[in-house]
């Protein structure tokens, strides 16, 4: 664990670097219901009970986690939605520290459960979450039927997960307690 890296609450001054790091490392095509954008970051920062932290190497943002007390309509569930560490800084325990500080803040605010979703091919993310105490609770499979007239197209456009849930296209089961 690299203690020279400071983990501090995210502020407006970190926004540009957080956005750029996310664009560098997130592959949103693997989870087509998500999209990384300034809005995604700003909505977290705008929320009074956000749990957003950055890992700093001096002034450089080398990692971040964005969490909130908002998970669908469940008042005592929190959501750890985004986490990233710069490629040259991965493998030093920075993400573990970010998950822990974010989780502790969310539990302190009354969360009974923290939800995160992991794309099954993202081995690093799955290992991180399991090592951090997250256990599988429900499996959601996106089934895609492609228009035979346009076989080369992407299976799904990058639309917001909340839109899918609202329209009943994506359901999230209750986790085991
Ligand atoms: C996932 C990610 C944040 C992990 O960051 P990191 O700082 O390298 O993770 P850590 O060093 O804290 O490792 C945490 C644990 O996961 C394990 N781990 C990390 N990367 C791994 C990999 N590629 N394969 C297997 N295990 C891995 C580590 O061994 C460690 O376990 P330990 O504590 O028992 O030793 C980083 O790989 C990343 O930014 N990926 C791209 C963005 C992304 O996919 N984010 C998740 C979706 S929002």
PDB file of N, CA and C in Angstrom, residues 96-175:
ATOM      1  N   UNK A  96      -8.249  -0.271  -3.272  1.00  0.00           N
ATOM      2  CA  UNK A  96      -8.743  -0.813  -1.995  1.00  0.00           C
ATOM      3  C   UNK A  96      -8.973   0.319  -0.997  1.00  0.00           C
ATOM      4  N   UNK A  97      -8.040   1.247  -0.935  1.00  0.00           N
ATOM      5  CA  UNK A  97      -8.188   2.372  -0.007  1.00  0.00           C
ATOM      6  C   UNK A  97      -9.391   3.228  -0.389  1.00  0.00           C
ATOM      7  N   UNK A  98      -9.569   3.439  -1.685  1.00  0.00           N
ATOM      8  CA  UNK A  98     -10.707   4.257  -2.138  1.00  0.00           C
ATOM      9  C   UNK A  98     -12.034   3.576  -1.811  1.00  0.00           C
ATOM     10  N   UNK A  99     -12.110   2.264  -2.050  1.00  0.00           N
ATOM     11  CA  UNK A  99     -13.353   1.537  -1.734  1.00  0.00           C
ATOM     12  C   UNK A  99     -13.635   1.615  -0.232  1.00  0.00           C
ATOM     13  N   UNK A 100     -12.593   1.443   0.566  1.00  0.00           N
ATOM     14  CA  UNK A 100     -12.795   1.440   2.023  1.00  0.00           C
ATOM     15  C   UNK A 100     -13.270   2.804   2.528  1.00  0.00           C
ATOM     16  N   UNK A 101     -12.639   3.861   2.091  1.00  0.00           N
ATOM     17  CA  UNK A 101     -13.025   5.183   2.609  1.00  0.00           C
ATOM     18  C   UNK A 101     -14.431   5.544   2.151  1.00  0.00           C
ATOM     19  N   UNK A 102     -14.766   5.171   0.926  1.00  0.00           N
ATOM     20  CA  UNK A 102     -16.108   5.440   0.399  1.00  0.00           C
ATOM     21  C   UNK A 102     -17.148   4.605   1.159  1.00  0.00           C
ATOM     22  N   UNK A 103     -16.855   3.337   1.373  1.00  0.00           N
ATOM     23  CA  UNK A 103     -17.803   2.459   2.065  1.00  0.00           C
ATOM     24  C   UNK A 103     -18.023   2.928   3.507  1.00  0.00           C
ATOM     25  N   UNK A 104     -16.943   3.292   4.181  1.00  0.00           N
ATOM     26  CA  UNK A 104     -17.076   3.744   5.567  1.00  0.00           C
ATOM     27  C   UNK A 104     -17.960   4.984   5.653  1.00  0.00           C
ATOM     28  N   UNK A 105     -17.793   5.894   4.708  1.00  0.00           N
ATOM     29  CA  UNK A 105     -18.614   7.116   4.700  1.00  0.00           C
ATOM     30  C   UNK A 105     -20.085   6.777   4.461  1.00  0.00           C
ATOM     31  N   UNK A 106     -20.344   5.863   3.547  1.00  0.00           N
ATOM     32  CA  UNK A 106     -21.738   5.500   3.224  1.00  0.00           C
ATOM     33  C   UNK A 106     -22.395   4.757   4.391  1.00  0.00           C
ATOM     34  N   UNK A 107     -21.665   3.860   5.031  1.00  0.00           N
ATOM     35  CA  UNK A 107     -22.229   3.165   6.198  1.00  0.00           C
ATOM     36  C   UNK A 107     -22.501   4.180   7.317  1.00  0.00           C
ATOM     37  N   UNK A 108     -21.583   5.126   7.511  1.00  0.00           N
ATOM     38  CA  UNK A 108     -21.763   6.128   8.562  1.00  0.00           C
ATOM     39  C   UNK A 108     -22.997   6.986   8.310  1.00  0.00           C
ATOM     40  N   UNK A 109     -23.381   7.112   7.039  1.00  0.00           N
ATOM     41  CA  UNK A 109     -24.581   7.899   6.707  1.00  0.00           C
ATOM     42  C   UNK A 109     -25.856   7.073   6.762  1.00  0.00           C
ATOM     43  N   UNK A 110     -25.752   5.830   7.138  1.00  0.00           N
ATOM     44  CA  UNK A 110     -26.958   5.033   7.324  1.00  0.00           C
ATOM     45  C   UNK A 110     -27.198   3.959   6.289  1.00  0.00           C
ATOM     46  N   UNK A 111     -26.288   3.757   5.362  1.00  0.00           N
ATOM     47  CA  UNK A 111     -26.488   2.698   4.367  1.00  0.00           C
ATOM     48  C   UNK A 111     -26.460   1.332   5.051  1.00  0.00           C
ATOM     49  N   UNK A 112     -27.418   0.498   4.709  1.00  0.00           N
ATOM     50  CA  UNK A 112     -27.415  -0.883   5.187  1.00  0.00           C
ATOM     51  C   UNK A 112     -26.698  -1.786   4.197  1.00  0.00           C
ATOM     52  N   UNK A 113     -26.749  -1.407   2.934  1.00  0.00           N
ATOM     53  CA  UNK A 113     -26.080  -2.172   1.884  1.00  0.00           C
ATOM     54  C   UNK A 113     -25.446  -1.192   0.909  1.00  0.00           C
ATOM     55  N   UNK A 114     -24.329  -1.591   0.363  1.00  0.00           N
ATOM     56  CA  UNK A 114     -23.726  -0.829  -0.734  1.00  0.00           C
ATOM     57  C   UNK A 114     -23.719  -1.733  -1.955  1.00  0.00           C
ATOM     58  N   UNK A 115     -24.245  -1.227  -3.051  1.00  0.00           N
ATOM     59  CA  UNK A 115     -24.336  -1.987  -4.290  1.00  0.00           C
ATOM     60  C   UNK A 115     -23.259  -1.498  -5.251  1.00  0.00           C
ATOM     61  N   UNK A 116     -22.672  -2.435  -5.949  1.00  0.00           N
ATOM     62  CA  UNK A 116     -21.809  -2.080  -7.064  1.00  0.00           C
ATOM     63  C   UNK A 116     -22.044  -3.113  -8.150  1.00  0.00           C
ATOM     64  N   UNK A 117     -21.846  -2.766  -9.390  1.00  0.00           N
ATOM     65  CA  UNK A 117     -22.020  -3.765 -10.449  1.00  0.00           C
ATOM     66  C   UNK A 117     -20.719  -3.920 -11.223  1.00  0.00           C
ATOM     67  N   UNK A 118     -20.426  -5.150 -11.548  1.00  0.00           N
ATOM     68  CA  UNK A 118     -19.153  -5.494 -12.176  1.00  0.00           C
ATOM     69  C   UNK A 118     -19.430  -6.264 -13.457  1.00  0.00           C
ATOM     70  N   UNK A 119     -18.836  -5.834 -14.534  1.00  0.00           N
ATOM     71  CA  UNK A 119     -18.968  -6.578 -15.793  1.00  0.00           C
ATOM     72  C   UNK A 119     -18.108  -7.836 -15.671  1.00  0.00           C
ATOM     73  N   UNK A 120     -18.671  -8.988 -16.031  1.00  0.00           N
ATOM     74  CA  UNK A 120     -18.026 -10.253 -15.658  1.00  0.00           C
ATOM     75  C   UNK A 120     -16.631 -10.434 -16.250  1.00  0.00           C
ATOM     76  N   UNK A 121     -16.328  -9.744 -17.350  1.00  0.00           N
ATOM     77  CA  UNK A 121     -14.985  -9.893 -17.929  1.00  0.00           C
ATOM     78  C   UNK A 121     -13.962  -8.951 -17.304  1.00  0.00           C
ATOM     79  N   UNK A 122     -14.437  -8.073 -16.400  1.00  0.00           N
ATOM     80  CA  UNK A 122     -13.521  -7.127 -15.753  1.00  0.00           C
ATOM     81  C   UNK A 122     -12.931  -7.775 -14.497  1.00  0.00           C
ATOM     82  N   UNK A 123     -11.878  -8.570 -14.708  1.00  0.00           N
ATOM     83  CA  UNK A 123     -11.293  -9.348 -13.616  1.00  0.00           C
ATOM     84  C   UNK A 123     -10.734  -8.483 -12.499  1.00  0.00           C
ATOM     85  N   UNK A 124     -10.125  -7.362 -12.849  1.00  0.00           N
ATOM     86  CA  UNK A 124      -9.529  -6.485 -11.835  1.00  0.00           C
ATOM     87  C   UNK A 124     -10.621  -5.918 -10.932  1.00  0.00           C
ATOM     88  N   UNK A 125     -11.711  -5.480 -11.540  1.00  0.00           N
ATOM     89  CA  UNK A 125     -12.806  -4.901 -10.768  1.00  0.00           C
ATOM     90  C   UNK A 125     -13.455  -5.966  -9.879  1.00  0.00           C
ATOM     91  N   UNK A 126     -13.650  -7.167 -10.428  1.00  0.00           N
ATOM     92  CA  UNK A 126     -14.259  -8.246  -9.640  1.00  0.00           C
ATOM     93  C   UNK A 126     -13.371  -8.612  -8.447  1.00  0.00           C
ATOM     94  N   UNK A 127     -12.056  -8.712  -8.693  1.00  0.00           N
ATOM     95  CA  UNK A 127     -11.129  -9.044  -7.603  1.00  0.00           C
ATOM     96  C   UNK A 127     -11.139  -7.954  -6.544  1.00  0.00           C
ATOM     97  N   UNK A 128     -11.107  -6.721  -6.995  1.00  0.00           N
ATOM     98  CA  UNK A 128     -11.132  -5.590  -6.056  1.00  0.00           C
ATOM     99  C   UNK A 128     -12.362  -5.653  -5.154  1.00  0.00           C
ATOM    100  N   UNK A 129     -13.527  -5.843  -5.751  1.00  0.00           N
ATOM    101  CA  UNK A 129     -14.757  -5.802  -4.958  1.00  0.00           C
ATOM    102  C   UNK A 129     -14.857  -6.993  -4.017  1.00  0.00           C
ATOM    103  N   UNK A 130     -14.488  -8.176  -4.495  1.00  0.00           N
ATOM    104  CA  UNK A 130     -14.542  -9.353  -3.616  1.00  0.00           C
ATOM    105  C   UNK A 130     -13.558  -9.189  -2.462  1.00  0.00           C
ATOM    106  N   UNK A 131     -12.371  -8.699  -2.734  1.00  0.00           N
ATOM    107  CA  UNK A 131     -11.383  -8.480  -1.675  1.00  0.00           C
ATOM    108  C   UNK A 131     -11.860  -7.424  -0.690  1.00  0.00           C
ATOM    109  N   UNK A 132     -12.745  -6.565  -1.136  1.00  0.00           N
ATOM    110  CA  UNK A 132     -13.235  -5.474  -0.291  1.00  0.00           C
ATOM    111  C   UNK A 132     -14.530  -5.838   0.438  1.00  0.00           C
ATOM    112  N   UNK A 133     -14.937  -7.102   0.354  1.00  0.00           N
ATOM    113  CA  UNK A 133     -16.094  -7.541   1.131  1.00  0.00           C
ATOM    114  C   UNK A 133     -17.411  -7.573   0.388  1.00  0.00           C
ATOM    115  N   UNK A 134     -17.411  -7.295  -0.889  1.00  0.00           N
ATOM    116  CA  UNK A 134     -18.647  -7.382  -1.680  1.00  0.00           C
ATOM    117  C   UNK A 134     -18.856  -8.843  -2.090  1.00  0.00           C
ATOM    118  N   UNK A 135     -20.099  -9.303  -2.016  1.00  0.00           N
ATOM    119  CA  UNK A 135     -20.413 -10.676  -2.433  1.00  0.00           C
ATOM    120  C   UNK A 135     -21.486 -10.625  -3.516  1.00  0.00           C
ATOM    121  N   UNK A 136     -21.478 -11.587  -4.433  1.00  0.00           N
ATOM    122  CA  UNK A 136     -22.492 -11.584  -5.489  1.00  0.00           C
ATOM    123  C   UNK A 136     -23.892 -11.694  -4.881  1.00  0.00           C
ATOM    124  N   UNK A 137     -24.812 -10.866  -5.368  1.00  0.00           N
ATOM    125  CA  UNK A 137     -26.168 -10.879  -4.819  1.00  0.00           C
ATOM    126  C   UNK A 137     -27.210 -11.164  -5.883  1.00  0.00           C
ATOM    127  N   UNK A 138     -27.014 -10.659  -7.069  1.00  0.00           N
ATOM    128  CA  UNK A 138     -27.984 -10.899  -8.142  1.00  0.00           C
ATOM    129  C   UNK A 138     -27.236 -10.802  -9.457  1.00  0.00           C
ATOM    130  N   UNK A 139     -27.674 -11.589 -10.423  1.00  0.00           N
ATOM    131  CA  UNK A 139     -27.054 -11.533 -11.744  1.00  0.00           C
ATOM    132  C   UNK A 139     -28.067 -10.995 -12.737  1.00  0.00           C
ATOM    133  N   UNK A 140     -27.669  -9.956 -13.437  1.00  0.00           N
ATOM    134  CA  UNK A 140     -28.514  -9.383 -14.484  1.00  0.00           C
ATOM    135  C   UNK A 140     -27.814  -9.622 -15.815  1.00  0.00           C
ATOM    136  N   UNK A 141     -28.482 -10.261 -16.731  1.00  0.00           N
ATOM    137  CA  UNK A 141     -27.882 -10.530 -18.035  1.00  0.00           C
ATOM    138  C   UNK A 141     -28.561  -9.667 -19.088  1.00  0.00           C
ATOM    139  N   UNK A 142     -27.770  -8.893 -19.809  1.00  0.00           N
ATOM    140  CA  UNK A 142     -28.327  -8.118 -20.918  1.00  0.00           C
ATOM    141  C   UNK A 142     -28.389  -9.034 -22.136  1.00  0.00           C
ATOM    142  N   UNK A 143     -29.579  -9.336 -22.602  1.00  0.00           N
ATOM    143  CA  UNK A 143     -29.745 -10.156 -23.794  1.00  0.00           C
ATOM    144  C   UNK A 143     -30.025  -9.231 -24.964  1.00  0.00           C
ATOM    145  N   UNK A 144     -29.309  -9.411 -26.035  1.00  0.00           N
ATOM    146  CA  UNK A 144     -29.387  -8.482 -27.159  1.00  0.00           C
ATOM    147  C   UNK A 144     -29.771  -9.228 -28.430  1.00  0.00           C
ATOM    148  N   UNK A 145     -30.783  -8.747 -29.135  1.00  0.00           N
ATOM    149  CA  UNK A 145     -31.104  -9.281 -30.459  1.00  0.00           C
ATOM    150  C   UNK A 145     -30.804  -8.193 -31.481  1.00  0.00           C
ATOM    151  N   UNK A 146     -29.912  -8.497 -32.373  1.00  0.00           N
ATOM    152  CA  UNK A 146     -29.471  -7.500 -33.348  1.00  0.00           C
ATOM    153  C   UNK A 146     -30.361  -7.523 -34.584  1.00  0.00           C
ATOM    154  N   UNK A 147     -30.683  -6.355 -35.091  1.00  0.00           N
ATOM    155  CA  UNK A 147     -31.437  -6.234 -36.338  1.00  0.00           C
ATOM    156  C   UNK A 147     -30.665  -6.907 -37.465  1.00  0.00           C
ATOM    157  N   UNK A 148     -31.253  -7.904 -38.104  1.00  0.00           N
ATOM    158  CA  UNK A 148     -30.511  -8.622 -39.150  1.00  0.00           C
ATOM    159  C   UNK A 148     -30.138  -7.732 -40.331  1.00  0.00           C
ATOM    160  N   UNK A 149     -30.833  -6.593 -40.481  1.00  0.00           N
ATOM    161  CA  UNK A 149     -30.507  -5.671 -41.584  1.00  0.00           C
ATOM    162  C   UNK A 149     -29.243  -4.867 -41.301  1.00  0.00           C
ATOM    163  N   UNK A 150     -28.871  -4.780 -40.012  1.00  0.00           N
ATOM    164  CA  UNK A 150     -27.694  -3.970 -39.639  1.00  0.00           C
ATOM    165  C   UNK A 150     -26.775  -4.797 -38.740  1.00  0.00           C
ATOM    166  N   UNK A 151     -26.256  -5.911 -39.238  1.00  0.00           N
ATOM    167  CA  UNK A 151     -25.474  -6.818 -38.384  1.00  0.00           C
ATOM    168  C   UNK A 151     -24.187  -6.201 -37.850  1.00  0.00           C
ATOM    169  N   UNK A 152     -23.686  -5.155 -38.492  1.00  0.00           N
ATOM    170  CA  UNK A 152     -22.418  -4.586 -38.033  1.00  0.00           C
ATOM    171  C   UNK A 152     -22.576  -3.574 -36.914  1.00  0.00           C
ATOM    172  N   UNK A 153     -23.816  -3.209 -36.594  1.00  0.00           N
ATOM    173  CA  UNK A 153     -24.029  -2.163 -35.590  1.00  0.00           C
ATOM    174  C   UNK A 153     -23.726  -2.657 -34.180  1.00  0.00           C
ATOM    175  N   UNK A 154     -23.444  -1.689 -33.263  1.00  0.00           N
ATOM    176  CA  UNK A 154     -23.300  -2.027 -31.850  1.00  0.00           C
ATOM    177  C   UNK A 154     -24.616  -2.602 -31.347  1.00  0.00           C
ATOM    178  N   UNK A 155     -24.558  -3.587 -30.438  1.00  0.00           N
ATOM    179  CA  UNK A 155     -25.778  -4.192 -29.922  1.00  0.00           C
ATOM    180  C   UNK A 155     -26.705  -3.189 -29.250  1.00  0.00           C
ATOM    181  N   UNK A 156     -26.145  -2.278 -28.473  1.00  0.00           N
ATOM    182  CA  UNK A 156     -26.978  -1.316 -27.745  1.00  0.00           C
ATOM    183  C   UNK A 156     -26.303   0.044 -27.750  1.00  0.00           C
ATOM    184  N   UNK A 157     -27.060   1.111 -27.898  1.00  0.00           N
ATOM    185  CA  UNK A 157     -26.464   2.438 -27.767  1.00  0.00           C
ATOM    186  C   UNK A 157     -26.190   2.726 -26.297  1.00  0.00           C
ATOM    187  N   UNK A 158     -25.282   3.637 -26.024  1.00  0.00           N
ATOM    188  CA  UNK A 158     -24.953   3.925 -24.638  1.00  0.00           C
ATOM    189  C   UNK A 158     -26.013   4.785 -23.959  1.00  0.00           C
ATOM    190  N   UNK A 159     -27.112   4.173 -23.587  1.00  0.00           N
ATOM    191  CA  UNK A 159     -28.156   4.932 -22.894  1.00  0.00           C
ATOM    192  C   UNK A 159     -28.036   4.711 -21.402  1.00  0.00           C
ATOM    193  N   UNK A 160     -28.678   5.576 -20.638  1.00  0.00           N
ATOM    194  CA  UNK A 160     -28.485   5.563 -19.196  1.00  0.00           C
ATOM    195  C   UNK A 160     -29.173   4.367 -18.553  1.00  0.00           C
ATOM    196  N   UNK A 161     -28.499   3.761 -17.567  1.00  0.00           N
ATOM    197  CA  UNK A 161     -29.051   2.621 -16.849  1.00  0.00           C
ATOM    198  C   UNK A 161     -30.394   2.998 -16.200  1.00  0.00           C
ATOM    199  N   UNK A 162     -30.445   4.219 -15.637  1.00  0.00           N
ATOM    200  CA  UNK A 162     -31.687   4.630 -14.974  1.00  0.00           C
ATOM    201  C   UNK A 162     -32.849   4.616 -15.961  1.00  0.00           C
ATOM    202  N   UNK A 163     -32.581   4.986 -17.175  1.00  0.00           N
ATOM    203  CA  UNK A 163     -33.646   4.957 -18.180  1.00  0.00           C
ATOM    204  C   UNK A 163     -34.130   3.533 -18.413  1.00  0.00           C
ATOM    205  N   UNK A 164     -33.188   2.593 -18.481  1.00  0.00           N
ATOM    206  CA  UNK A 164     -33.559   1.189 -18.684  1.00  0.00           C
ATOM    207  C   UNK A 164     -34.398   0.671 -17.525  1.00  0.00           C
ATOM    208  N   UNK A 165     -33.991   1.018 -16.298  1.00  0.00           N
ATOM    209  CA  UNK A 165     -34.733   0.554 -15.127  1.00  0.00           C
ATOM    210  C   UNK A 165     -36.126   1.167 -15.125  1.00  0.00           C
ATOM    211  N   UNK A 166     -36.184   2.476 -15.401  1.00  0.00           N
ATOM    212  CA  UNK A 166     -37.466   3.182 -15.387  1.00  0.00           C
ATOM    213  C   UNK A 166     -38.427   2.587 -16.402  1.00  0.00           C
ATOM    214  N   UNK A 167     -37.879   2.179 -17.543  1.00  0.00           N
ATOM    215  CA  UNK A 167     -38.740   1.631 -18.591  1.00  0.00           C
ATOM    216  C   UNK A 167     -38.977   0.133 -18.429  1.00  0.00           C
ATOM    217  N   UNK A 168     -38.500  -0.426 -17.307  1.00  0.00           N
ATOM    218  CA  UNK A 168     -38.767  -1.834 -17.036  1.00  0.00           C
ATOM    219  C   UNK A 168     -37.955  -2.787 -17.881  1.00  0.00           C
ATOM    220  N   UNK A 169     -36.914  -2.286 -18.545  1.00  0.00           N
ATOM    221  CA  UNK A 169     -36.105  -3.171 -19.400  1.00  0.00           C
ATOM    222  C   UNK A 169     -34.991  -3.839 -18.611  1.00  0.00           C
ATOM    223  N   UNK A 170     -34.662  -3.249 -17.444  1.00  0.00           N
ATOM    224  CA  UNK A 170     -33.598  -3.811 -16.629  1.00  0.00           C
ATOM    225  C   UNK A 170     -34.127  -3.885 -15.209  1.00  0.00           C
ATOM    226  N   UNK A 171     -34.123  -5.090 -14.624  1.00  0.00           N
ATOM    227  CA  UNK A 171     -34.591  -5.206 -13.247  1.00  0.00           C
ATOM    228  C   UNK A 171     -33.440  -5.653 -12.373  1.00  0.00           C
ATOM    229  N   UNK A 172     -33.485  -5.221 -11.129  1.00  0.00           N
ATOM    230  CA  UNK A 172     -32.438  -5.569 -10.182  1.00  0.00           C
ATOM    231  C   UNK A 172     -33.098  -6.293  -9.021  1.00  0.00           C
ATOM    232  N   UNK A 173     -32.702  -7.534  -8.805  1.00  0.00           N
ATOM    233  CA  UNK A 173     -33.321  -8.332  -7.754  1.00  0.00           C
ATOM    234  C   UNK A 173     -32.805  -7.917  -6.384  1.00  0.00           C
ATOM    235  N   UNK A 174     -33.543  -8.364  -5.337  1.00  0.00           N
ATOM    236  CA  UNK A 174     -33.100  -8.123  -3.962  1.00  0.00           C
ATOM    237  C   UNK A 174     -31.854  -8.947  -3.675  1.00  0.00           C
ATOM    238  N   UNK A 175     -30.833  -8.358  -3.058  1.00  0.00           N
ATOM    239  CA  UNK A 175     -29.690  -9.171  -2.665  1.00  0.00           C
ATOM    240  C   UNK A 175     -30.048 -10.014  -1.449  1.00  0.00           C
TER     241      UNK A 175
END
